[in-house]
Amino acid sequence: MAVFEDRYVAHSWVERNGKLLLLRRRVGRYLGGRWDIPGGTVEPGEQPEDAAVRETLEEARLRVAITSQLSHYTNVDTEGRPLRFHTLTYRVVEQNHSDVVLSEPEHDKHVWLSLEEAASLPLVWHVQATAQSILQQEL
């Protein structure tokens, strides 16, 4: 039986005027060219909620506060390493309605789209799964 090390990744679901903030991952990086939401690795000793807030500030220069957890997906490492990833997404509210300023090494474009509009883009798997879950709940 394999022993897996747990790793956590935390993301912010930022909506403004009914539109979701999506960031395109820079080509050459993991999942490059796909659309993601602000987020990243939870550092040792850091709470996932704090990581989501920190990553949103680092990647989009938006200050946010957590309101609720939207999703939690678990998967083993796609490269075969003995890792189990926990991908958490939090609904957030903006503390300042400022312009998005991207972290250029990570992302090359951002858009604000409805969930229906976002479905036409190549989304990162966890964003697609979370969006589908929200759309199903609205039916």
CSV table of C-alpha atoms in Angstrom, one decimal:
chain,number,residue,atom,x,y,z
A,1,MET,CA,0.0,0.0,0.0
A,2,ALA,CA,1.4,3.4,-1.1
A,3,VAL,CA,2.0,6.1,1.5
A,4,PHE,CA,1.1,9.5,0.2
A,5,GLU,CA,2.2,12.9,1.4
A,6,ASP,CA,-0.7,15.4,1.5
A,7,ARG,CA,-0.3,18.8,-0.2
A,8,TYR,CA,-2.8,21.6,-0.2
A,9,VAL,CA,-3.6,24.1,-2.9
A,10,ALA,CA,-6.0,27.0,-2.1
A,11,HIS,CA,-7.9,29.2,-4.6
A,12,SER,CA,-10.2,32.2,-4.6
A,13,TRP,CA,-13.5,32.4,-6.5
A,14,VAL,CA,-13.6,36.1,-7.2
A,15,GLU,CA,-16.9,37.5,-8.7
A,16,ARG,CA,-17.6,41.1,-9.7
A,17,ASN,CA,-21.0,42.1,-11.1
A,18,GLY,CA,-21.9,38.4,-11.7
A,19,LYS,CA,-18.6,37.7,-13.6
A,20,LEU,CA,-15.8,35.3,-12.5
A,21,LEU,CA,-12.2,36.4,-12.6
A,22,LEU,CA,-10.1,34.1,-14.7
A,23,LEU,CA,-6.4,34.2,-15.2
A,24,ARG,CA,-4.6,32.6,-18.2
A,25,ARG,CA,-1.6,30.6,-17.1
A,26,ARG,CA,1.5,31.6,-19.0
A,27,VAL,CA,2.6,29.1,-21.7
A,28,GLY,CA,5.7,27.1,-20.5
A,29,ARG,CA,4.3,26.8,-16.9
A,30,TYR,CA,2.3,23.9,-15.5
A,31,LEU,CA,-1.1,23.8,-17.3
A,32,GLY,CA,0.1,26.7,-19.5
A,33,GLY,CA,-2.5,28.3,-21.8
A,34,ARG,CA,-5.4,27.2,-19.6
A,35,TRP,CA,-7.6,29.5,-17.6
A,36,ASP,CA,-7.4,29.4,-13.8
A,37,ILE,CA,-8.5,31.4,-10.8
A,38,PRO,CA,-6.1,33.0,-8.3
A,39,GLY,CA,-4.5,30.5,-6.0
A,40,GLY,CA,-1.6,28.3,-5.2
A,41,THR,CA,0.3,26.2,-2.7
A,42,VAL,CA,-0.4,26.4,1.0
A,43,GLU,CA,2.9,27.0,2.7
A,44,PRO,CA,4.0,25.0,5.8
A,45,GLY,CA,2.1,26.2,8.9
A,46,GLU,CA,-0.3,28.3,6.8
A,47,GLN,CA,-4.0,27.8,6.8
A,48,PRO,CA,-5.7,27.2,3.4
A,49,GLU,CA,-7.9,30.2,3.8
A,50,ASP,CA,-4.9,32.4,4.4
A,51,ALA,CA,-3.1,31.0,1.4
A,52,ALA,CA,-6.1,31.8,-0.9
A,53,VAL,CA,-6.1,35.4,0.3
A,54,ARG,CA,-2.3,35.7,0.0
A,55,GLU,CA,-2.2,34.1,-3.5
A,56,THR,CA,-5.0,36.4,-4.7
A,57,LEU,CA,-3.0,39.4,-3.6
A,58,GLU,CA,0.2,38.1,-5.2
A,59,GLU,CA,-1.4,37.0,-8.5
A,60,ALA,CA,-4.1,39.7,-9.1
A,61,ARG,CA,-3.3,42.4,-6.6
A,62,LEU,CA,-6.8,42.1,-5.2
A,63,ARG,CA,-7.5,42.1,-1.4
A,64,VAL,CA,-10.2,39.6,-0.5
A,65,ALA,CA,-11.9,38.0,2.4
A,66,ILE,CA,-13.2,34.4,2.6
A,67,THR,CA,-16.9,33.9,2.9
A,68,SER,CA,-17.3,30.1,2.4
A,69,GLN,CA,-15.7,27.0,0.9
A,70,LEU,CA,-17.0,26.1,-2.5
A,71,SER,CA,-15.2,22.9,-3.3
A,72,HIS,CA,-12.6,20.4,-2.2
A,73,TYR,CA,-11.1,17.9,-4.7
A,74,THR,CA,-8.5,15.3,-3.9
A,75,ASN,CA,-6.3,13.6,-6.4
A,76,VAL,CA,-3.0,11.8,-6.6
A,77,ASP,CA,-0.1,13.4,-8.4
A,78,THR,CA,-0.4,13.2,-12.2
A,79,GLU,CA,3.4,12.6,-12.5
A,80,GLY,CA,3.4,9.5,-10.3
A,81,ARG,CA,5.0,11.0,-7.2
A,82,PRO,CA,3.7,9.7,-3.9
A,83,LEU,CA,1.6,12.9,-3.3
A,84,ARG,CA,-2.1,13.5,-2.7
A,85,PHE,CA,-3.3,17.0,-3.6
A,86,HIS,CA,-6.2,18.7,-1.9
A,87,THR,CA,-7.5,21.5,-4.0
A,88,LEU,CA,-9.7,23.9,-2.1
A,89,THR,CA,-11.7,26.8,-3.6
A,90,TYR,CA,-13.2,29.5,-1.5
A,91,ARG,CA,-15.9,32.1,-2.4
A,92,VAL,CA,-14.5,35.5,-1.5
A,93,VAL,CA,-15.5,39.1,-1.4
A,94,GLU,CA,-13.3,41.9,-2.5
A,95,GLN,CA,-12.0,44.4,0.0
A,96,ASN,CA,-11.1,46.8,-2.7
A,97,HIS,CA,-12.5,47.0,-6.2
A,98,SER,CA,-9.2,47.9,-7.8
A,99,ASP,CA,-7.9,46.9,-11.2
A,100,VAL,CA,-6.4,43.5,-11.6
A,101,VAL,CA,-2.6,43.6,-11.8
A,102,LEU,CA,-1.2,40.2,-12.9
A,103,SER,CA,1.9,38.5,-11.7
A,104,GLU,CA,3.6,38.4,-15.1
A,105,PRO,CA,5.7,35.4,-14.6
A,106,GLU,CA,2.6,33.3,-13.9
A,107,HIS,CA,-0.2,34.8,-16.0
A,108,ASP,CA,-0.5,36.7,-19.3
A,109,LYS,CA,-4.1,37.7,-19.4
A,110,HIS,CA,-7.2,38.1,-17.3
A,111,VAL,CA,-11.0,38.3,-18.1
A,112,TRP,CA,-14.2,38.6,-16.2
A,113,LEU,CA,-16.8,36.2,-17.6
A,114,SER,CA,-20.1,34.6,-16.6
A,115,LEU,CA,-20.0,30.9,-15.9
A,116,GLU,CA,-21.7,30.2,-19.2
A,117,GLU,CA,-19.1,32.3,-21.1
A,118,ALA,CA,-16.2,30.7,-19.1
A,119,ALA,CA,-17.4,27.2,-20.3
A,120,SER,CA,-16.1,28.0,-23.8
A,121,LEU,CA,-12.5,28.4,-22.5
A,122,PRO,CA,-9.9,25.7,-21.8
A,123,LEU,CA,-10.3,25.8,-18.0
A,124,VAL,CA,-8.1,24.2,-15.5
A,125,TRP,CA,-9.9,21.0,-14.3
A,126,HIS,CA,-10.8,22.1,-10.8
A,127,VAL,CA,-12.3,25.4,-12.1
A,128,GLN,CA,-14.4,23.5,-14.6
A,129,ALA,CA,-15.6,21.1,-12.0
A,130,THR,CA,-16.5,23.9,-9.5
A,131,ALA,CA,-18.3,25.9,-12.2
A,132,GLN,CA,-20.3,22.8,-13.3
A,133,SER,CA,-21.2,22.1,-9.7
A,134,ILE,CA,-22.4,25.7,-9.2
A,135,LEU,CA,-24.4,25.7,-12.5
A,136,GLN,CA,-26.1,22.4,-11.5
A,137,GLN,CA,-27.1,23.8,-8.1
A,138,GLU,CA,-28.7,26.8,-9.9
A,139,LEU,CA,-31.0,24.5,-12.0
